[in-house]
């Protein structure tokens, strides 16, 4: 929620502010002023005193209204509440505006409008009746976008008008909010991918293997530790309180690799291949996090989200939820890269943190590739060596109604899939019109390296 007070009010005797107020004359006000000046000129030429008085009245009325509005000192505060601040593409968010009169004088008729990008819909406008001293008015509107991105809302504007409609002045607030439209996601079925172990399942390695009391590795007592965990033998040996370490399961890791190369995708818009890949990557990230994995988002540029700590992987608990939000925010604004290859992504996958994919190669790799030439296909195939499970969804520009980039020789789709499968990938084509959930289910039933997608292991 943002809050603030109007800016640009101008003070008494402020010449610049008064000149700005004169620019607020409406068509009616300008007509009155022009008619008054014309009548006064005609009265002077013809020597008609009554016409001169009429002309002066017509000319002075809009000027008096300008001065009155310029001297108006409404003390109001405005706030905006955005709920929610992060929505999937195609979903609606509700924006609630609140106006408080913090002065001792009532306001006149106010017109309230909020600035929104055109992709979110028409600019909302509201007419507020007289607001009593200390009073409050609340209005709301809804915004919706089919395009992912980050969109500013605001600043909020107040339009003041005189009773005759001769002058309209605008006062702007200084604060704004940001609506984040993340990619559409879909729930994925819980399937067992080739080489995958559950996030906390039996296949996960344990950080400590305790065979008995003599094998306990104690640590120093920390405030809040349960006294029942005190290891008295070690306490006597070291002369300070020592407690038993609890056996902690180590979370398996999953990397979602998104190919963003401009060379790899042709076309744009909500129904393009690239947007499909972004939405599918978002669905995969949320799914592996729900399954208890420590996850990261990796692009062909080698950039890792949520960050470099822990090899770029998310942690557990609240930090995992924050990492999910960060990855969704990244996917909300991700665009095409100008890179020509996957070498940086290959280096990041090969590193996988201090010990690769958690050490021992127990990481899951989920990749979304665009058009791959022979060199990039070979590089993608070699990424499989560091992962215990690897699934690739390959998008072909020709299948999506586009054309490969000029000068970018791309082997046939089946050839690319075969080479990935021979390297140990579970590789599937991602044609248009097929829901990602269905492809995910096929990946769970596919045999590694057989070139088929329907056989069960």
mmCIF file of N, CA and C in Angstrom, residues 262-310:
data_model
loop_
_atom_site.group_PDB
_atom_site.id
_atom_site.type_symbol
_atom_site.label_atom_id
_atom_site.label_comp_id
_atom_site.label_asym_id
_atom_site.label_seq_id
_atom_site.Cartn_x
_atom_site.Cartn_y
_atom_site.Cartn_z
ATOM 1 N N UNK A 262 17.450 -15.495 -28.608
ATOM 2 C CA UNK A 262 16.605 -14.973 -29.676
ATOM 3 C C UNK A 262 16.655 -15.876 -30.903
ATOM 4 N N UNK A 263 17.819 -16.518 -31.102
ATOM 5 C CA UNK A 263 17.963 -17.443 -32.227
ATOM 6 C C UNK A 263 17.091 -18.675 -32.076
ATOM 7 N N UNK A 264 16.719 -18.994 -30.840
ATOM 8 C CA UNK A 264 16.017 -20.244 -30.599
ATOM 9 C C UNK A 264 14.514 -20.173 -30.772
ATOM 10 N N UNK A 265 13.964 -18.971 -30.853
ATOM 11 C CA UNK A 265 12.509 -18.832 -30.914
ATOM 12 C C UNK A 265 12.132 -17.815 -31.983
ATOM 13 N N UNK A 266 11.041 -18.101 -32.667
ATOM 14 C CA UNK A 266 10.505 -17.180 -33.661
ATOM 15 C C UNK A 266 9.057 -16.871 -33.292
ATOM 16 N N UNK A 267 8.703 -15.597 -33.387
ATOM 17 C CA UNK A 267 7.339 -15.204 -33.043
ATOM 18 C C UNK A 267 7.267 -14.584 -31.666
ATOM 19 N N UNK A 268 6.184 -13.865 -31.434
ATOM 20 C CA UNK A 268 5.974 -13.185 -30.157
ATOM 21 C C UNK A 268 4.480 -13.201 -29.851
ATOM 22 N N UNK A 269 4.142 -12.784 -28.629
ATOM 23 C CA UNK A 269 2.746 -12.747 -28.225
ATOM 24 C C UNK A 269 2.408 -13.843 -27.236
ATOM 25 N N UNK A 270 1.214 -13.779 -26.660
ATOM 26 C CA UNK A 270 0.828 -14.753 -25.623
ATOM 27 C C UNK A 270 0.819 -16.198 -26.103
ATOM 28 N N UNK A 271 0.627 -16.424 -27.409
ATOM 29 C CA UNK A 271 0.540 -17.790 -27.938
ATOM 30 C C UNK A 271 1.826 -18.242 -28.604
ATOM 31 N N UNK A 272 2.922 -17.537 -28.381
ATOM 32 C CA UNK A 272 4.176 -17.900 -29.030
ATOM 33 C C UNK A 272 4.864 -19.041 -28.289
ATOM 34 N N UNK A 273 5.852 -19.619 -28.948
ATOM 35 C CA UNK A 273 6.596 -20.731 -28.341
ATOM 36 C C UNK A 273 7.364 -20.265 -27.114
ATOM 37 N N UNK A 274 7.924 -19.069 -27.174
ATOM 38 C CA UNK A 274 8.701 -18.590 -26.040
ATOM 39 C C UNK A 274 7.824 -18.399 -24.811
ATOM 40 N N UNK A 275 6.629 -17.841 -24.983
ATOM 41 C CA UNK A 275 5.730 -17.661 -23.844
ATOM 42 C C UNK A 275 5.303 -19.008 -23.282
ATOM 43 N N UNK A 276 5.122 -19.995 -24.152
ATOM 44 C CA UNK A 276 4.798 -21.343 -23.664
ATOM 45 C C UNK A 276 5.939 -21.875 -22.800
ATOM 46 N N UNK A 277 7.169 -21.671 -23.253
ATOM 47 C CA UNK A 277 8.321 -22.167 -22.499
ATOM 48 C C UNK A 277 8.430 -21.464 -21.149
ATOM 49 N N UNK A 278 8.179 -20.155 -21.109
ATOM 50 C CA UNK A 278 8.259 -19.419 -19.852
ATOM 51 C C UNK A 278 7.202 -19.935 -18.876
ATOM 52 N N UNK A 279 5.969 -20.118 -19.353
ATOM 53 C CA UNK A 279 4.905 -20.620 -18.474
ATOM 54 C C UNK A 279 5.200 -22.030 -17.988
ATOM 55 N N UNK A 280 5.733 -22.865 -18.868
ATOM 56 C CA UNK A 280 6.058 -24.235 -18.468
ATOM 57 C C UNK A 280 7.185 -24.247 -17.439
ATOM 58 N N UNK A 281 8.171 -23.379 -17.617
ATOM 59 C CA UNK A 281 9.255 -23.299 -16.631
ATOM 60 C C UNK A 281 8.725 -22.859 -15.271
ATOM 61 N N UNK A 282 7.797 -21.903 -15.264
ATOM 62 C CA UNK A 282 7.204 -21.465 -13.999
ATOM 63 C C UNK A 282 6.438 -22.599 -13.334
ATOM 64 N N UNK A 283 5.688 -23.365 -14.108
ATOM 65 C CA UNK A 283 4.940 -24.502 -13.546
ATOM 66 C C UNK A 283 5.884 -25.534 -12.970
ATOM 67 N N UNK A 284 7.000 -25.786 -13.653
ATOM 68 C CA UNK A 284 7.971 -26.772 -13.167
ATOM 69 C C UNK A 284 8.603 -26.322 -11.854
ATOM 70 N N UNK A 285 8.949 -25.048 -11.757
ATOM 71 C CA UNK A 285 9.571 -24.547 -10.533
ATOM 72 C C UNK A 285 8.636 -24.683 -9.342
ATOM 73 N N UNK A 286 7.393 -24.280 -9.515
ATOM 74 C CA UNK A 286 6.449 -24.396 -8.404
ATOM 75 C C UNK A 286 6.233 -25.853 -8.019
ATOM 76 N N UNK A 287 6.223 -26.733 -9.002
ATOM 77 C CA UNK A 287 5.991 -28.150 -8.719
ATOM 78 C C UNK A 287 7.134 -28.755 -7.912
ATOM 79 N N UNK A 288 8.375 -28.513 -8.340
ATOM 80 C CA UNK A 288 9.505 -29.135 -7.623
ATOM 81 C C UNK A 288 9.642 -28.539 -6.227
ATOM 82 N N UNK A 289 9.298 -27.262 -6.052
ATOM 83 C CA UNK A 289 9.336 -26.689 -4.717
ATOM 84 C C UNK A 289 8.279 -27.321 -3.817
ATOM 85 N N UNK A 290 7.099 -27.569 -4.366
ATOM 86 C CA UNK A 290 6.051 -28.238 -3.587
ATOM 87 C C UNK A 290 6.453 -29.655 -3.209
ATOM 88 N N UNK A 291 7.278 -30.285 -4.039
ATOM 89 C CA UNK A 291 7.722 -31.648 -3.764
ATOM 90 C C UNK A 291 8.904 -31.704 -2.801
ATOM 91 N N UNK A 292 9.342 -30.542 -2.298
ATOM 92 C CA UNK A 292 10.410 -30.527 -1.301
ATOM 93 C C UNK A 292 11.811 -30.361 -1.852
ATOM 94 N N UNK A 293 11.952 -30.041 -3.131
ATOM 95 C CA UNK A 293 13.269 -29.857 -3.714
ATOM 96 C C UNK A 293 13.814 -28.474 -3.376
ATOM 97 N N UNK A 294 15.118 -28.374 -3.385
ATOM 98 C CA UNK A 294 15.793 -27.085 -3.391
ATOM 99 C C UNK A 294 16.025 -26.743 -4.853
ATOM 100 N N UNK A 295 15.435 -25.640 -5.318
ATOM 101 C CA UNK A 295 15.376 -25.381 -6.751
ATOM 102 C C UNK A 295 16.065 -24.082 -7.105
ATOM 103 N N UNK A 296 16.401 -23.975 -8.381
ATOM 104 C CA UNK A 296 16.925 -22.734 -8.931
ATOM 105 C C UNK A 296 16.469 -22.603 -10.376
ATOM 106 N N UNK A 297 16.415 -21.367 -10.838
ATOM 107 C CA UNK A 297 16.114 -21.048 -12.230
ATOM 108 C C UNK A 297 17.403 -20.632 -12.903
ATOM 109 N N UNK A 298 17.697 -21.262 -14.031
ATOM 110 C CA UNK A 298 18.926 -20.980 -14.766
ATOM 111 C C UNK A 298 18.564 -20.645 -16.206
ATOM 112 N N UNK A 299 19.214 -19.617 -16.770
ATOM 113 C CA UNK A 299 18.993 -19.270 -18.171
ATOM 114 C C UNK A 299 20.252 -19.535 -18.977
ATOM 115 N N UNK A 300 20.127 -19.400 -20.283
ATOM 116 C CA UNK A 300 21.270 -19.665 -21.154
ATOM 117 C C UNK A 300 22.398 -18.670 -20.924
ATOM 118 N N UNK A 301 22.104 -17.537 -20.302
ATOM 119 C CA UNK A 301 23.148 -16.557 -19.998
ATOM 120 C C UNK A 301 24.001 -16.970 -18.810
ATOM 121 N N UNK A 302 23.625 -18.013 -18.114
ATOM 122 C CA UNK A 302 24.356 -18.465 -16.942
ATOM 123 C C UNK A 302 23.888 -17.829 -15.655
ATOM 124 N N UNK A 303 22.904 -16.912 -15.731
ATOM 125 C CA UNK A 303 22.378 -16.279 -14.525
ATOM 126 C C UNK A 303 21.499 -17.247 -13.759
ATOM 127 N N UNK A 304 21.691 -17.268 -12.446
ATOM 128 C CA UNK A 304 20.962 -18.185 -11.583
ATOM 129 C C UNK A 304 20.106 -17.402 -10.601
ATOM 130 N N UNK A 305 18.889 -17.856 -10.406
ATOM 131 C CA UNK A 305 17.959 -17.256 -9.447
ATOM 132 C C UNK A 305 17.507 -18.380 -8.514
ATOM 133 N N UNK A 306 17.548 -18.184 -7.165
ATOM 134 C CA UNK A 306 17.510 -16.916 -6.455
ATOM 135 C C UNK A 306 18.824 -16.199 -6.240
ATOM 136 N N UNK A 307 19.975 -16.802 -6.428
ATOM 137 C CA UNK A 307 21.215 -16.065 -6.205
ATOM 138 C C UNK A 307 22.388 -17.008 -6.185
ATOM 139 N N UNK A 308 23.510 -16.448 -5.785
ATOM 140 C CA UNK A 308 24.746 -17.229 -5.774
ATOM 141 C C UNK A 308 24.920 -18.039 -4.505
ATOM 142 N N UNK A 309 24.222 -17.653 -3.417
ATOM 143 C CA UNK A 309 24.374 -18.386 -2.172
ATOM 144 C C UNK A 309 23.916 -19.827 -2.310
ATOM 145 N N UNK A 310 24.664 -20.759 -1.791
ATOM 146 C CA UNK A 310 24.300 -22.164 -1.878
ATOM 147 C C UNK A 310 24.248 -22.673 -3.294
#
